[in-house]
């Protein structure tokens, strides 16, 4: 998911899956390329912008 396009944030995004094996492979690759899964290489302000953007984009008024 692109947080820049769908989450109304200025940077970032994240993968999601319901396949545990694929999730572990993605997590292993993430550590090598971006940073640990707890922050993904993003600054705290960027993580907060994504969190706020996702909350705002799910409001009924915005979706209409």
mmCIF file with all atom_site columns, C-alpha atoms in Angstrom:
data_model
loop_
_atom_site.group_PDB
_atom_site.id
_atom_site.type_symbol
_atom_site.label_atom_id
_atom_site.label_alt_id
_atom_site.label_comp_id
_atom_site.label_asym_id
_atom_site.label_entity_id
_atom_site.label_seq_id
_atom_site.pdbx_PDB_ins_code
_atom_site.Cartn_x
_atom_site.Cartn_y
_atom_site.Cartn_z
_atom_site.occupancy
_atom_site.B_iso_or_equiv
_atom_site.pdbx_formal_charge
_atom_site.auth_seq_id
_atom_site.auth_comp_id
_atom_site.auth_asym_id
_atom_site.auth_atom_id
_atom_site.pdbx_PDB_model_num
ATOM 1  C CA . UNK A 1 1  ? 0.000   0.000   0.000  1.00 0.00 ? 1  UNK A CA 1
ATOM 2  C CA . UNK A 1 2  ? 1.346   3.401   -0.889 1.00 0.00 ? 2  UNK A CA 1
ATOM 3  C CA . UNK A 1 3  ? 0.845   5.745   2.045  1.00 0.00 ? 3  UNK A CA 1
ATOM 4  C CA . UNK A 1 4  ? 1.742   8.609   -0.258 1.00 0.00 ? 4  UNK A CA 1
ATOM 5  C CA . UNK A 1 5  ? -1.198  7.927   -2.564 1.00 0.00 ? 5  UNK A CA 1
ATOM 6  C CA . UNK A 1 6  ? -3.753  6.153   -0.374 1.00 0.00 ? 6  UNK A CA 1
ATOM 7  C CA . UNK A 1 7  ? -2.845  7.278   3.131  1.00 0.00 ? 7  UNK A CA 1
ATOM 8  C CA . UNK A 1 8  ? -2.540  11.019  2.548  1.00 0.00 ? 8  UNK A CA 1
ATOM 9  C CA . UNK A 1 9  ? 1.049   10.996  3.867  1.00 0.00 ? 9  UNK A CA 1
ATOM 10 C CA . UNK A 1 10 ? 4.115   12.555  2.317  1.00 0.00 ? 10 UNK A CA 1
ATOM 11 C CA . UNK A 1 11 ? 6.213   9.378   2.295  1.00 0.00 ? 11 UNK A CA 1
ATOM 12 C CA . UNK A 1 12 ? 6.108   5.643   2.957  1.00 0.00 ? 12 UNK A CA 1
ATOM 13 C CA . UNK A 1 13 ? 3.992   2.598   2.482  1.00 0.00 ? 13 UNK A CA 1
ATOM 14 C CA . UNK A 1 14 ? 3.838   -1.003  3.544  1.00 0.00 ? 14 UNK A CA 1
ATOM 15 C CA . UNK A 1 15 ? 3.265   -4.528  2.226  1.00 0.00 ? 15 UNK A CA 1
ATOM 16 C CA . UNK A 1 16 ? 0.595   -6.747  3.691  1.00 0.00 ? 16 UNK A CA 1
ATOM 17 C CA . UNK A 1 17 ? -0.197  -10.425 3.289  1.00 0.00 ? 17 UNK A CA 1
ATOM 18 C CA . UNK A 1 18 ? -1.990  -13.229 5.075  1.00 0.00 ? 18 UNK A CA 1
ATOM 19 C CA . UNK A 1 19 ? 0.705   -15.759 4.079  1.00 0.00 ? 19 UNK A CA 1
ATOM 20 C CA . UNK A 1 20 ? 3.028   -16.322 7.061  1.00 0.00 ? 20 UNK A CA 1
ATOM 21 C CA . UNK A 1 21 ? 5.871   -17.738 4.954  1.00 0.00 ? 21 UNK A CA 1
ATOM 22 C CA . UNK A 1 22 ? 5.790   -14.818 2.540  1.00 0.00 ? 22 UNK A CA 1
ATOM 23 C CA . UNK A 1 23 ? 5.573   -12.361 5.439  1.00 0.00 ? 23 UNK A CA 1
ATOM 24 C CA . UNK A 1 24 ? 8.734   -13.827 6.994  1.00 0.00 ? 24 UNK A CA 1
ATOM 25 C CA . UNK A 1 25 ? 10.594  -13.629 3.665  1.00 0.00 ? 25 UNK A CA 1
ATOM 26 C CA . UNK A 1 26 ? 9.497   -10.008 3.267  1.00 0.00 ? 26 UNK A CA 1
ATOM 27 C CA . UNK A 1 27 ? 10.602  -9.206  6.816  1.00 0.00 ? 27 UNK A CA 1
ATOM 28 C CA . UNK A 1 28 ? 14.040  -10.761 6.202  1.00 0.00 ? 28 UNK A CA 1
ATOM 29 C CA . UNK A 1 29 ? 14.460  -8.700  3.029  1.00 0.00 ? 29 UNK A CA 1
ATOM 30 C CA . UNK A 1 30 ? 13.252  -5.555  4.799  1.00 0.00 ? 30 UNK A CA 1
ATOM 31 C CA . UNK A 1 31 ? 16.018  -5.836  7.391  1.00 0.00 ? 31 UNK A CA 1
ATOM 32 C CA . UNK A 1 32 ? 18.611  -5.981  4.617  1.00 0.00 ? 32 UNK A CA 1
ATOM 33 C CA . UNK A 1 33 ? 17.236  -3.079  2.581  1.00 0.00 ? 33 UNK A CA 1
ATOM 34 C CA . UNK A 1 34 ? 15.247  -0.662  4.756  1.00 0.00 ? 34 UNK A CA 1
ATOM 35 C CA . UNK A 1 35 ? 15.744  -1.315  8.452  1.00 0.00 ? 35 UNK A CA 1
ATOM 36 C CA . UNK A 1 36 ? 14.047  -3.247  11.203 1.00 0.00 ? 36 UNK A CA 1
ATOM 37 C CA . UNK A 1 37 ? 10.301  -4.006  10.880 1.00 0.00 ? 37 UNK A CA 1
ATOM 38 C CA . UNK A 1 38 ? 9.503   -1.873  13.928 1.00 0.00 ? 38 UNK A CA 1
ATOM 39 C CA . UNK A 1 39 ? 10.209  1.338   12.046 1.00 0.00 ? 39 UNK A CA 1
ATOM 40 C CA . UNK A 1 40 ? 11.017  0.405   8.434  1.00 0.00 ? 40 UNK A CA 1
ATOM 41 C CA . UNK A 1 41 ? 13.615  3.116   8.099  1.00 0.00 ? 41 UNK A CA 1
ATOM 42 C CA . UNK A 1 42 ? 11.111  5.963   8.495  1.00 0.00 ? 42 UNK A CA 1
ATOM 43 C CA . UNK A 1 43 ? 11.390  8.848   10.926 1.00 0.00 ? 43 UNK A CA 1
ATOM 44 C CA . UNK A 1 44 ? 8.874   9.089   13.758 1.00 0.00 ? 44 UNK A CA 1
ATOM 45 C CA . UNK A 1 45 ? 7.171   12.107  12.169 1.00 0.00 ? 45 UNK A CA 1
ATOM 46 C CA . UNK A 1 46 ? 6.642   10.125  8.957  1.00 0.00 ? 46 UNK A CA 1
ATOM 47 C CA . UNK A 1 47 ? 5.125   7.209   10.854 1.00 0.00 ? 47 UNK A CA 1
ATOM 48 C CA . UNK A 1 48 ? 2.809   9.637   12.630 1.00 0.00 ? 48 UNK A CA 1
ATOM 49 C CA . UNK A 1 49 ? 1.815   11.234  9.309  1.00 0.00 ? 49 UNK A CA 1
ATOM 50 C CA . UNK A 1 50 ? 0.917   7.794   7.939  1.00 0.00 ? 50 UNK A CA 1
ATOM 51 C CA . UNK A 1 51 ? -1.134  6.953   11.052 1.00 0.00 ? 51 UNK A CA 1
ATOM 52 C CA . UNK A 1 52 ? -3.060  10.230  10.899 1.00 0.00 ? 52 UNK A CA 1
ATOM 53 C CA . UNK A 1 53 ? -3.520  9.976   7.130  1.00 0.00 ? 53 UNK A CA 1
ATOM 54 C CA . UNK A 1 54 ? -4.945  6.454   7.370  1.00 0.00 ? 54 UNK A CA 1
ATOM 55 C CA . UNK A 1 55 ? -7.405  7.572   10.040 1.00 0.00 ? 55 UNK A CA 1
ATOM 56 C CA . UNK A 1 56 ? -8.498  10.558  7.977  1.00 0.00 ? 56 UNK A CA 1
ATOM 57 C CA . UNK A 1 57 ? -8.841  8.660   4.712  1.00 0.00 ? 57 UNK A CA 1
ATOM 58 C CA . UNK A 1 58 ? -11.244 6.191   6.368  1.00 0.00 ? 58 UNK A CA 1
ATOM 59 C CA . UNK A 1 59 ? -13.712 8.853   7.560  1.00 0.00 ? 59 UNK A CA 1
ATOM 60 C CA . UNK A 1 60 ? -17.135 8.521   5.945  1.00 0.00 ? 60 UNK A CA 1
ATOM 61 C CA . UNK A 1 61 ? -17.167 12.180  4.840  1.00 0.00 ? 61 UNK A CA 1
ATOM 62 C CA . UNK A 1 62 ? -13.909 11.758  2.948  1.00 0.00 ? 62 UNK A CA 1
ATOM 63 C CA . UNK A 1 63 ? -15.001 8.501   1.329  1.00 0.00 ? 63 UNK A CA 1
ATOM 64 C CA . UNK A 1 64 ? -18.173 10.101  -0.031 1.00 0.00 ? 64 UNK A CA 1
#
